[in-house]
Amino acid sequence: MNSKLSWAQRIICLALPCLASDELKDSSGLSHYRENIHRLTIFAVNMDLLPRLLLLLLPLFSLFDSSSQSPVSISVSPIVLANSGDTLRIRWTGVDSPSDLDWLGIYSPPDSPDDLFIGYVFLSSDPAYRTSGSGSISLPLPNLRANYSFRVFRWSKSEIDPKKLDHDHNPIPGTRHHLATSEPVGFLAERRPEQVHLSFTDRDDEMRVMFVTGDKEERLVRFGKSERKLQFSVKSSVDRYEREDMCDSPANETSGWRDPGWIHSAVMKGLKKGVRYFYQVGSDSGGWSPIYRFTSRVDSDEVFAFLFGDMGTATPYTTFSRTQGESISTMKWILRDLEALGPSKPSFVSHIGDISYARGYSWLWDHFFTQIEPVAAYVPYHVCIGNHEYDWPAQPWKPDWAQTIYGKDGGGECGVPYSLRFSMPGNSSEPTGSRAPATRNLYYSFDVGPVHFVYMSTETNFLPGSAQYDFLKNDLESVDRERTPFVVMQGHRPMYTTSYESRDAPIRAKMLEHLEPLFIENRVTLALWGHVHRYERFCPLRNFTCSATEGYPVHVVIGMAGQDWQPLWQPRSDHLADPVYPQPARSLYRGGEFGYTRLFASREKLTLSYVGNHDGKVHDKVEILASGLVVSSRIDGTEGLQKAGAAESSFSWFMKGASVLILGAFMGYILGYVSRAQREGTMRWRWTPVKNDDV
């Protein structure tokens, strides 16, 4: 009997190689395999071995039972999206032995290699996945002017490569085990213009509008006083930048570069003052945008503005660079305020540096403009340059004292996307010293109501003898204080801060030496800064000394709009490692909460209020009279907030009915961006920002 069993085992072993053979991939191979099994079965019957043979072959037959194995698959709905920011539903099924490290890669264009995804989501972001091997997520996607595809991968802890890390030192998922790929997903063939945003020009009777399309064909701006009659039109100019224009990695590498589209710019001229206009952009052949509205500038005794720095953008997935989820809340509350303000009162936004935090990953610019469009298409959106738009190792201006200040913060963009995607008043520019076009939008100014607003660049030369210094000196000296009794100065890196930002000490010293005298001599009312991701308000200062009567500038750091890394406050000089951070007398209010500021000024008084994102209420404010007298009130707790609402009569209407005034159109985008894909998937594995010195 033993010899018979030995012969049977040998015959079975002859059949086993067929299981791994490529022959089984076609019908003839499968037929051959079944024939061998048939012969083997007859042999077993003749030798009374059938029961044992069945036990041995049962697992093998299951491999060819279509009902016992379902391949991994991905489905997407819809397969054609109408507008940038629309939500896509992605479903996957059939993953055996689900793991918490299995992940979904997002690709654009669809033929990108596996390791060139633009982002990823862990499949376990859907709790059902762990038990079923199936799940789904919803992702709002910007129009990248190329199709998307999605791929499922298996990844294990043993395959983590410590050399492949993202911006926060989290491991980049591995692509060795590719399980499935979706069909391509795209946008309508008639792709309407996207990323619409307004800005002032040098003339009061003009308004600029910029937008992005997938081609350079002619586009128009139609506008008029009635939504039903857009009787005026103007052609847009078109511009573009290429991968070769980028100065360093990752911006000039395949990993970071994506087609930026064609950037259009047009100026609506001959506007009547203080009139509500309607407009849309596009063409009959390429599609038209929705109809937007704005209120033209007006000779007024008051001004409203929303000001912040360091906001960035949110993504519904994890990517190579840290993104800013709190930027959603900042936009949400500003939308609330704009709705309360109403269309009859013109206002604008001021974003003072560190705009999108793309850092060379170009698709993050598309996310940013899609996110701000519900605001920026209705009110002018003004910017100044920050380190994350510009700095790169070979930048032209890097004096010896600044070697530790200007590094690789721009991700190799060297100011190019910033320069072409925005168009601010004036004609300031500096050559890059490379193929890249000159860096624009560096310093400029404009008047709105009783306030003269000035923007500067802390990333390019501001010392005496530079073009920027000459501009600032001439501009401040020429302000008509009868017409604009208040002057608001804005730049990215702060002149004053009590955060422990030792790297920037040399630039602060140069600003104090050369710029503070200009501010003092020309009675600058308010100096607003970003870079430090907190809110901090100082007393009226001159050389670290407070004065309530001399009319010195009030410095306020407002870099708390979205970036999540918060610097430490400066410790005691004799106990640098001691976690005690005393607040100097010159620092009147410090807050670590995300938020923004809003400015209201009449001819008699300017009020700057700090609004927190967690409740949309005022947490601090300062009032400055036209005479230069400063009246400050620190606001804490519910009672303080109620008092602020009563005292700040000019803004009291902002808070009435605030909870019901969020714009519905934007909520879809917001809900998508706080989807479980980011909240659960990444947080479950504690893919968290590293608290480093990246500002």
XYZ file of C-alpha atoms in Angstrom:
695
model
C 0.000 0.000 0.000
C 2.842 2.372 0.819
C 4.354 1.866 -2.605
C 0.995 2.578 -4.204
C 0.657 5.820 -2.205
C 4.181 6.825 -3.202
C 3.319 6.419 -6.870
C 0.105 8.441 -6.410
C 1.970 11.278 -4.728
C 4.447 11.358 -7.586
C 1.667 11.615 -10.130
C -0.012 14.436 -8.171
C 3.281 16.299 -7.988
C 3.517 16.129 -11.777
C 0.246 18.058 -11.950
C 1.263 20.758 -9.499
C 3.651 22.689 -11.822
C 0.679 23.343 -14.067
C -0.769 25.559 -11.372
C 2.051 28.024 -11.739
C 2.444 27.608 -15.462
C 1.681 30.414 -17.903
C -0.197 27.752 -19.899
C -3.148 28.165 -17.577
C -3.609 31.740 -18.755
C -5.281 30.466 -21.913
C -7.981 27.898 -22.593
C -5.650 25.276 -24.079
C -3.486 25.263 -20.964
C -6.499 24.876 -18.722
C -7.794 22.008 -20.888
C -4.445 20.254 -20.643
C -4.495 20.612 -16.866
C -8.024 19.134 -16.598
C -7.016 16.205 -18.800
C -4.153 15.383 -16.443
C -6.478 15.581 -13.482
C -8.939 13.223 -15.224
C -6.202 10.636 -15.847
C -5.010 11.007 -12.292
C -8.517 10.446 -10.979
C -8.931 7.197 -12.994
C -5.606 6.003 -11.660
C -6.686 6.775 -8.105
C -9.990 4.918 -8.487
C -8.217 1.838 -9.772
C -5.875 1.949 -6.810
C -8.504 2.809 -4.120
C -6.894 6.267 -3.464
C -9.731 8.548 -4.493
C -10.603 9.871 -0.980
C -7.018 10.815 -0.302
C -6.603 12.347 -3.751
C -9.664 14.553 -3.319
C -8.306 15.877 -0.045
C -5.045 16.762 -1.744
C -6.570 18.360 -4.840
C -9.472 20.290 -3.293
C -7.384 23.459 -2.568
C -6.082 23.335 -6.136
C -9.531 23.231 -7.697
C -10.565 26.270 -5.635
C -7.987 28.333 -7.468
C -10.029 27.918 -10.635
C -13.428 28.446 -9.078
C -14.494 31.920 -10.160
C -16.946 32.159 -7.286
C -14.184 31.748 -4.665
C -11.925 34.555 -5.887
C -12.924 38.099 -6.882
C -10.217 40.367 -8.324
C -9.582 43.802 -6.815
C -11.516 46.485 -8.674
C -12.059 50.251 -8.475
C -15.076 52.170 -9.706
C -15.514 55.937 -9.872
C -18.609 58.078 -10.157
C -19.076 60.280 -12.056
C -16.415 59.698 -14.685
C -16.831 63.264 -15.969
C -16.786 66.237 -13.580
C -18.328 69.561 -14.476
C -16.340 72.070 -12.417
C -13.118 72.367 -10.503
C -13.695 71.297 -6.913
C -16.544 68.918 -7.723
C -16.682 65.739 -5.660
C -15.856 62.281 -6.980
C -16.906 59.005 -5.315
C -14.329 56.204 -5.436
C -15.226 52.612 -4.495
C -12.984 49.552 -4.259
C -13.735 45.872 -3.643
C -12.078 42.488 -3.453
C -8.966 43.159 -1.353
C -7.988 39.984 0.522
C -6.724 40.230 4.117
C -7.183 44.032 4.401
C -4.347 45.918 6.049
C -4.317 49.361 7.635
C -1.432 50.272 5.323
C -3.255 49.485 2.081
C -3.693 52.737 0.196
C -5.249 54.527 -2.744
C -3.006 56.608 -5.001
C -4.271 59.679 -6.857
C -2.673 60.261 -10.267
C -2.815 63.037 -12.831
C -2.154 62.511 -15.670
C -3.359 58.886 -15.608
C -0.240 57.480 -17.285
C 2.050 58.706 -14.493
C 4.422 56.051 -13.117
C 3.312 54.422 -9.867
C 5.706 56.498 -7.746
C 4.536 59.841 -9.221
C 1.192 60.114 -7.466
C 0.007 63.555 -6.404
C -1.466 62.220 -3.178
C -2.751 59.193 -1.315
C -5.440 58.032 1.100
C -5.331 54.947 3.297
C -8.140 52.531 2.457
C -8.840 52.163 6.178
C -10.262 55.688 6.090
C -13.488 53.782 5.445
C -13.988 51.669 8.630
C -15.851 48.990 6.651
C -12.680 48.181 4.730
C -10.981 46.356 7.609
C -13.599 43.620 7.700
C -14.836 43.490 4.118
C -11.914 44.467 1.889
C -14.255 46.988 0.297
C -14.877 50.669 0.892
C -15.318 54.105 -0.591
C -14.318 57.745 -0.164
C -15.362 61.076 -1.643
C -12.743 63.498 -2.921
C -13.260 67.046 -4.238
C -10.768 67.494 -7.068
C -9.473 70.632 -8.772
C -9.225 70.752 -12.524
C -5.568 70.064 -13.365
C -6.258 70.228 -17.123
C -5.483 66.506 -17.322
C -7.449 63.395 -16.426
C -7.140 61.571 -13.113
C -6.818 57.876 -12.303
C -6.728 55.964 -9.011
C -4.729 52.889 -8.027
C -4.907 50.501 -5.086
C -1.672 49.267 -3.503
C -0.752 46.844 -0.746
C 1.980 48.068 1.592
C 3.468 46.555 4.746
C 5.530 47.877 7.629
C 8.468 45.715 6.576
C 8.621 47.607 3.274
C 8.857 51.107 4.753
C 11.857 52.911 3.287
C 13.328 55.336 5.861
C 14.987 57.272 3.021
C 11.695 58.104 1.285
C 9.954 60.616 3.522
C 7.508 63.442 2.994
C 7.851 67.025 4.199
C 6.929 65.969 7.756
C 9.277 62.966 7.761
C 6.438 60.465 7.365
C 7.283 57.478 5.123
C 6.123 57.671 1.517
C 3.927 54.646 0.696
C 5.521 51.918 -1.388
C 4.234 50.949 -4.826
C 5.632 47.422 -5.173
C 2.258 45.673 -4.886
C -0.108 47.278 -7.381
C -3.562 45.663 -7.099
C -5.885 47.644 -9.372
C -6.307 50.793 -11.479
C -9.471 52.776 -12.149
C -10.688 54.080 -15.462
C -9.707 57.703 -16.216
C -11.762 60.545 -14.798
C -11.876 63.956 -16.455
C -13.713 67.229 -16.744
C -16.180 68.355 -19.374
C -14.681 68.831 -22.802
C -16.039 72.383 -22.757
C -13.883 73.383 -19.823
C -14.978 76.700 -18.488
C -12.381 79.062 -17.020
C -11.353 78.293 -13.440
C -9.589 80.003 -10.520
C -11.206 83.410 -11.029
C -9.869 86.206 -8.819
C -9.976 90.012 -8.750
C -7.447 92.698 -7.856
C -7.156 96.475 -7.898
C -5.107 98.298 -10.503
C -3.454 101.711 -10.218
C -6.711 103.398 -11.236
C -9.844 103.799 -9.135
C -12.131 103.175 -12.119
C -10.683 99.765 -12.999
C -10.787 96.177 -11.762
C -8.543 93.352 -12.909
C -9.754 89.765 -13.248
C -7.490 86.740 -13.732
C -8.350 83.108 -14.480
C -6.910 79.861 -15.840
C -7.849 77.790 -18.890
C -6.456 74.677 -20.553
C -5.497 76.434 -23.783
C -4.343 79.834 -25.013
C -7.343 80.557 -27.233
C -8.903 84.004 -26.976
C -11.068 84.649 -23.911
C -13.239 87.633 -23.024
C -14.545 89.337 -19.932
C -18.157 90.504 -20.262
C -19.431 92.932 -17.647
C -22.240 95.356 -16.926
C -24.485 96.824 -14.240
C -27.182 94.215 -14.787
C -26.827 90.464 -14.524
C -29.002 90.152 -17.603
C -27.117 92.700 -19.664
C -23.343 92.356 -19.779
C -22.961 94.925 -22.517
C -19.227 95.642 -22.149
C -16.419 93.260 -23.058
C -12.626 93.219 -23.069
C -10.114 90.650 -24.353
C -7.734 88.999 -21.936
C -3.996 88.717 -22.342
C -2.521 85.266 -21.797
C 0.693 84.055 -20.161
C 2.270 80.811 -19.058
C 5.341 79.379 -17.357
C 7.186 76.149 -18.112
C 9.036 73.541 -16.123
C 12.338 74.982 -17.380
C 11.460 78.317 -15.730
C 11.616 76.724 -12.288
C 14.906 77.182 -10.460
C 15.257 74.123 -8.242
C 13.655 70.906 -7.075
C 10.988 69.691 -6.719
C 9.472 72.450 -8.902
C 11.646 71.563 -11.899
C 11.410 67.796 -11.443
C 8.795 65.364 -12.674
C 7.652 64.758 -9.102
C 6.563 68.370 -8.612
C 5.789 69.689 -12.074
C 2.321 69.583 -13.621
C 0.876 71.658 -16.454
C -0.154 75.031 -14.916
C -2.512 75.892 -17.759
C -2.794 79.279 -19.443
C -3.161 82.317 -17.210
C -5.478 85.039 -18.487
C -5.660 88.632 -17.292
C -8.035 91.428 -18.276
C -8.920 94.861 -16.904
C -12.471 96.154 -16.735
C -12.211 99.902 -17.352
C -14.412 102.964 -17.086
C -16.194 101.760 -13.952
C -18.519 104.134 -12.130
C -17.587 104.595 -8.477
C -19.396 102.553 -5.870
C -21.489 100.632 -8.400
C -22.236 96.906 -8.280
C -21.083 95.229 -11.493
C -21.691 91.736 -12.826
C -19.178 89.853 -14.967
C -18.235 86.494 -16.436
C -15.160 85.215 -18.254
C -14.701 82.779 -21.121
C -15.806 82.315 -24.713
C -18.570 80.681 -26.734
C -16.264 77.916 -27.921
C -14.440 77.300 -24.637
C -17.285 77.843 -22.190
C -18.255 80.627 -19.824
C -17.805 80.967 -16.097
C -20.747 81.636 -13.793
C -21.724 85.276 -13.436
C -19.955 86.941 -10.515
C -20.335 90.411 -9.057
C -18.195 93.058 -7.350
C -18.571 96.622 -6.144
C -16.223 99.164 -7.685
C -14.042 101.438 -5.613
C -15.627 104.557 -4.242
C -14.565 107.832 -2.645
C -15.688 106.899 0.816
C -15.023 107.816 4.401
C -14.754 104.167 5.408
C -13.017 100.937 4.391
C -13.453 97.255 5.181
C -10.675 94.672 4.741
C -9.797 91.130 5.784
C -6.118 90.574 6.500
C -3.935 87.568 7.361
C -0.764 85.722 6.439
C 0.404 82.135 6.038
C -2.902 80.545 5.061
C -2.097 77.882 2.465
C -4.624 75.396 1.175
C -6.281 72.133 2.190
C -6.268 68.866 0.252
C -8.544 65.874 0.832
C -5.526 63.584 0.671
C -1.990 63.357 2.045
C 0.752 64.545 -0.268
C 4.503 65.164 -0.234
C 4.137 68.577 1.360
C 2.205 69.593 4.448
C -1.142 71.209 3.668
C -3.254 73.502 5.796
C -6.642 72.188 6.877
C -7.401 75.303 8.927
C -7.441 77.384 5.764
C -10.961 76.049 5.204
C -12.191 77.640 8.429
C -10.510 80.939 7.620
C -12.306 81.139 4.278
C -15.559 80.026 5.876
C -15.637 82.865 8.407
C -14.570 85.479 5.874
C -17.440 84.328 3.667
C -19.712 84.782 6.656
C -18.494 88.319 7.134
C -18.753 89.205 3.460
C -22.335 87.973 3.367
C -23.154 90.081 6.410
C -21.382 93.073 4.908
C -23.445 92.825 1.754
C -22.611 93.888 -1.802
C -23.169 97.600 -1.233
C -19.999 98.059 0.829
C -16.773 97.331 -1.069
C -13.998 95.444 0.710
C -10.880 93.464 -0.126
C -8.604 90.700 1.168
C -4.945 91.112 2.082
C -2.815 87.939 2.235
C 0.684 88.904 3.343
C 2.943 86.094 2.237
C 3.140 82.300 2.279
C 0.201 82.044 -0.070
C -0.410 78.423 -1.133
C 2.569 76.617 0.456
C 2.937 74.708 -2.806
C 6.701 74.463 -2.254
C 7.251 73.279 -5.813
C 4.286 70.870 -6.025
C 2.357 72.734 -8.653
C -1.061 71.111 -8.204
C -1.320 72.772 -4.776
C -1.665 76.135 -6.548
C -4.746 74.727 -8.285
C -6.170 73.621 -4.944
C -5.489 77.059 -3.483
C -7.198 79.084 -6.213
C -10.152 76.710 -6.296
C -10.515 77.164 -2.541
C -10.385 80.974 -2.535
C -12.499 81.525 -5.663
C -15.776 81.894 -3.669
C -14.144 84.946 -2.043
C -11.634 86.172 -4.618
C -14.126 86.231 -7.506
C -16.204 88.787 -5.583
C -13.668 91.003 -3.794
C -10.078 91.952 -4.728
C -7.501 89.506 -3.352
C -4.157 91.191 -2.640
C -0.861 89.562 -1.770
C 2.759 90.176 -0.971
C 5.579 87.696 -1.394
C 6.762 85.351 1.354
C 9.635 82.934 1.753
C 7.539 79.983 0.543
C 6.840 81.686 -2.773
C 10.388 82.707 -3.501
C 13.452 81.546 -1.587
C 15.890 79.226 -3.319
C 19.671 78.649 -2.915
C 20.776 80.777 -5.895
C 18.466 83.732 -5.357
C 20.126 86.976 -6.483
C 20.004 88.872 -3.195
C 21.532 86.961 -0.290
C 23.952 89.165 1.652
C 26.362 87.616 4.127
C 24.149 88.399 7.095
C 21.226 86.624 5.402
C 22.862 83.275 4.633
C 20.864 81.545 7.396
C 17.630 83.312 6.434
C 17.013 82.658 2.752
C 17.096 78.925 1.992
C 14.992 76.438 -0.013
C 11.614 77.486 1.328
C 10.169 78.142 -2.148
C 10.632 74.554 -3.307
C 12.438 75.764 -6.420
C 9.606 78.023 -7.636
C 11.765 81.163 -7.325
C 8.653 83.349 -7.387
C 7.458 82.321 -10.848
C 3.947 80.979 -10.095
C 3.418 83.846 -7.644
C 4.510 86.411 -10.230
C 2.329 85.143 -13.073
C -0.752 83.965 -11.184
C -1.217 87.368 -9.508
C -1.030 90.887 -10.882
C -0.807 93.606 -8.275
C -0.750 97.394 -8.833
C 2.516 99.046 -9.782
C 5.320 97.572 -11.850
C 7.850 96.384 -9.278
C 10.106 93.531 -10.364
C 13.538 92.038 -9.789
C 15.454 89.773 -12.205
C 15.943 86.182 -11.104
C 19.311 85.814 -12.775
C 18.145 82.696 -14.595
C 15.795 81.718 -17.404
C 12.905 82.405 -15.038
C 10.997 85.629 -15.705
C 11.551 88.560 -13.374
C 9.846 88.338 -9.996
C 6.859 90.687 -9.845
C 4.360 91.983 -7.288
C 7.100 92.877 -4.812
C 6.068 96.305 -3.501
C 3.131 98.594 -4.249
C 0.466 100.727 -2.605
C -3.095 101.958 -3.055
C -5.709 104.026 -1.252
C -9.076 102.755 -0.132
C -11.248 105.228 1.738
C -9.303 106.875 4.576
C -6.425 104.334 4.519
C -3.224 104.192 2.480
C -2.126 100.526 2.194
C 1.535 99.714 1.455
C 3.003 96.273 0.612
C 6.693 95.356 0.714
C 8.942 92.349 0.063
C 11.068 91.005 2.899
C 12.659 88.470 0.509
C 14.350 90.946 -1.827
C 16.607 93.928 -1.193
C 15.001 96.573 1.043
C 18.178 98.333 2.217
C 19.022 101.985 1.401
C 20.073 102.280 -2.229
C 17.716 99.544 -3.410
C 14.748 100.195 -5.690
C 12.417 98.957 -2.976
C 13.803 101.282 -0.318
C 13.455 104.227 -2.682
C 9.871 103.260 -3.408
C 8.953 102.948 0.270
C 10.595 106.258 1.158
C 8.973 108.185 -1.692
C 5.614 106.524 -1.198
C 5.396 107.173 2.545
C 6.593 110.765 2.186
C 3.975 111.519 -0.456
C 0.900 110.307 1.464
C -1.813 112.955 1.729
C -2.826 112.611 5.375
C -5.811 114.871 4.861
C -7.211 112.398 2.378
C -5.909 109.198 4.041
C -5.261 109.867 7.734
C -4.211 106.219 8.299
C -1.227 104.355 6.805
C -1.076 100.540 7.012
C 2.241 98.864 6.193
C 2.382 95.143 5.305
C 5.184 92.632 4.762
C 5.879 88.989 5.444
C 8.737 88.628 7.952
C 8.038 90.648 11.100
C 10.046 93.530 12.416
C 8.835 92.706 15.943
C 7.910 89.350 17.433
C 8.416 87.582 20.760
C 8.434 84.124 19.186
C 11.660 82.180 19.440
C 12.629 82.769 15.811
C 16.383 83.117 16.218
C 17.166 82.491 12.529
C 15.453 85.730 11.508
C 17.252 87.901 14.047
C 19.618 89.431 11.419
C 16.788 90.538 9.122
C 14.854 92.012 12.027
C 17.945 93.991 12.978
C 18.256 95.386 9.443
C 14.570 96.281 9.351
C 14.842 98.065 12.685
C 17.908 99.941 11.499
C 16.665 101.031 8.087
C 12.881 100.726 7.892
C 11.689 101.666 11.347
C 13.003 105.246 10.959
C 10.913 105.565 7.778
C 7.859 104.314 9.639
C 8.390 106.684 12.552
C 9.149 109.748 10.433
C 6.112 109.200 8.246
C 3.755 108.259 11.079
C 2.803 104.778 9.919
C -0.333 103.827 11.834
C -0.217 100.058 11.700
C 2.442 97.536 10.616
C 1.143 94.044 9.829
C 3.391 90.996 9.471
C 3.124 87.249 8.865
C 5.713 84.439 8.942
C 5.190 83.642 12.632
C 2.086 81.465 12.767
C 0.474 83.242 15.680
C -1.319 86.440 16.503
C 0.561 89.035 18.527
C -0.222 92.698 19.085
C 2.304 95.190 20.413
C 2.079 98.593 21.987
C 3.051 101.613 19.814
C 6.776 100.951 19.417
C 10.043 102.644 18.683
C 13.207 100.623 19.243
C 11.434 98.209 21.633
C 10.077 101.127 23.667
C 6.363 101.764 24.133
C 4.797 105.183 23.898
C 1.096 105.917 24.101
C 1.378 109.517 22.997
C 4.045 109.763 20.263
C 2.023 108.174 17.444
C 4.445 105.307 16.912
C 3.326 102.377 14.720
C 1.371 99.533 16.260
C 2.962 96.276 15.105
C 0.727 93.196 14.788
C 1.756 89.685 13.699
C -1.136 88.012 11.829
C 0.386 84.810 10.409
C -2.256 82.525 11.974
C -4.554 81.860 8.988
C -3.757 78.201 8.309
C -0.210 76.875 8.689
C -0.240 74.442 11.588
C 3.276 74.727 12.969
C 3.324 77.164 15.889
C 6.668 78.546 17.115
C 7.514 78.786 20.767
C 7.459 82.105 22.497
C 10.901 83.410 23.337
C 12.209 81.995 26.635
C 14.163 83.857 29.264
C 17.643 84.706 28.036
C 19.286 82.961 31.014
C 17.099 79.827 30.788
C 16.737 79.041 27.083
C 15.756 75.421 27.737
C 13.271 76.258 30.492
C 9.662 75.954 29.285
C 8.629 79.334 30.674
C 7.834 81.999 28.124
C 7.313 85.329 29.801
C 5.312 87.907 27.874
C 7.245 91.179 27.646
C 5.438 94.377 28.529
C 5.561 95.533 24.906
C 3.510 92.490 23.831
C -0.075 93.342 24.785
C -1.836 90.267 23.416
C -0.600 86.879 22.212
C -2.815 84.171 20.809
C -2.113 80.759 19.323
C -5.515 80.243 17.740
C -6.021 80.136 13.999
C -7.988 83.024 12.561
C -7.758 86.274 10.643
C -8.121 89.999 11.242
C -10.657 92.416 9.876
C -10.108 96.104 9.542
C -12.672 98.857 9.612
C -11.708 102.498 9.348
C -13.651 105.724 9.260
C -12.029 109.128 9.035
C -11.961 109.283 12.816
C -10.878 105.801 13.894
C -9.281 102.581 12.652
C -10.227 99.277 14.312
C -8.349 96.014 13.825
C -10.083 92.923 15.244
C -8.699 89.395 15.666
C -11.324 86.750 14.868
C -10.756 83.177 16.054
C -11.592 80.271 13.800
C -13.050 78.013 16.473
C -16.033 80.299 17.128
C -15.854 83.135 14.585
C -15.830 85.731 17.353
C -13.549 88.628 18.222
C -10.766 87.745 20.661
C -8.723 90.932 20.537
C -8.905 94.370 18.998
C -7.095 97.665 18.871
C -8.558 101.068 18.089
C -6.392 103.882 16.744
C -7.687 107.406 16.394
C -6.762 109.663 13.496
C -4.805 111.757 16.006
C -2.541 108.764 16.655
C -3.972 107.965 20.076
C -4.252 104.205 20.596
C -7.080 102.630 22.557
C -6.666 98.894 23.115
C -8.993 96.393 24.787
C -8.113 92.804 25.457
C -11.125 90.532 25.108
C -11.394 87.192 26.917
C -14.340 84.903 27.491
C -17.976 85.161 26.513
C -18.586 88.341 28.459
C -15.688 90.081 26.760
C -16.932 89.005 23.353
C -20.376 90.403 24.084
C -18.851 93.700 25.189
C -16.744 93.838 22.055
C -19.832 93.434 19.930
C -21.468 96.335 21.686
C -18.419 98.587 21.640
C -17.449 97.887 18.058
C -20.577 99.458 16.640
C -19.213 99.735 13.141
C -18.848 95.957 13.003
C -21.833 94.953 15.129
C -23.800 93.853 12.070
C -21.020 91.406 11.260
C -22.032 89.112 14.073
C -25.824 89.210 13.697
C -27.179 85.978 12.339
C -23.672 84.798 11.578
C -24.381 81.127 12.067
C -26.824 80.988 9.131
C -24.887 82.996 6.582
C -22.320 80.470 5.292
C -22.473 80.314 1.516
C -24.038 77.088 0.329
C -21.893 76.815 -2.783
C -18.709 76.726 -0.774
C -19.999 74.228 1.769
C -19.766 71.369 -0.690
C -16.116 72.095 -1.189
C -15.587 72.426 2.574
C -17.399 69.189 3.375
C -15.312 67.388 0.822
C -12.091 68.737 2.205
C -12.879 67.561 5.702
C -13.751 64.124 4.355
C -12.809 60.996 6.213
C -10.030 60.426 3.735
C -7.902 62.972 5.521
C -9.437 63.051 8.987
C -9.476 59.323 9.608
C -7.096 57.733 7.166
C -4.034 59.792 7.881
C -4.743 60.420 11.548
C -5.293 56.731 12.262
C -1.703 56.060 11.369
C -0.624 59.259 13.067
C 0.826 60.792 9.944
C 1.263 64.097 11.755
C 3.173 67.344 11.163
C 6.623 67.421 12.689
C 7.186 70.497 14.837
C 10.290 71.844 13.207
C 11.438 75.358 12.400
C 9.697 75.506 9.037
C 7.901 78.837 8.765
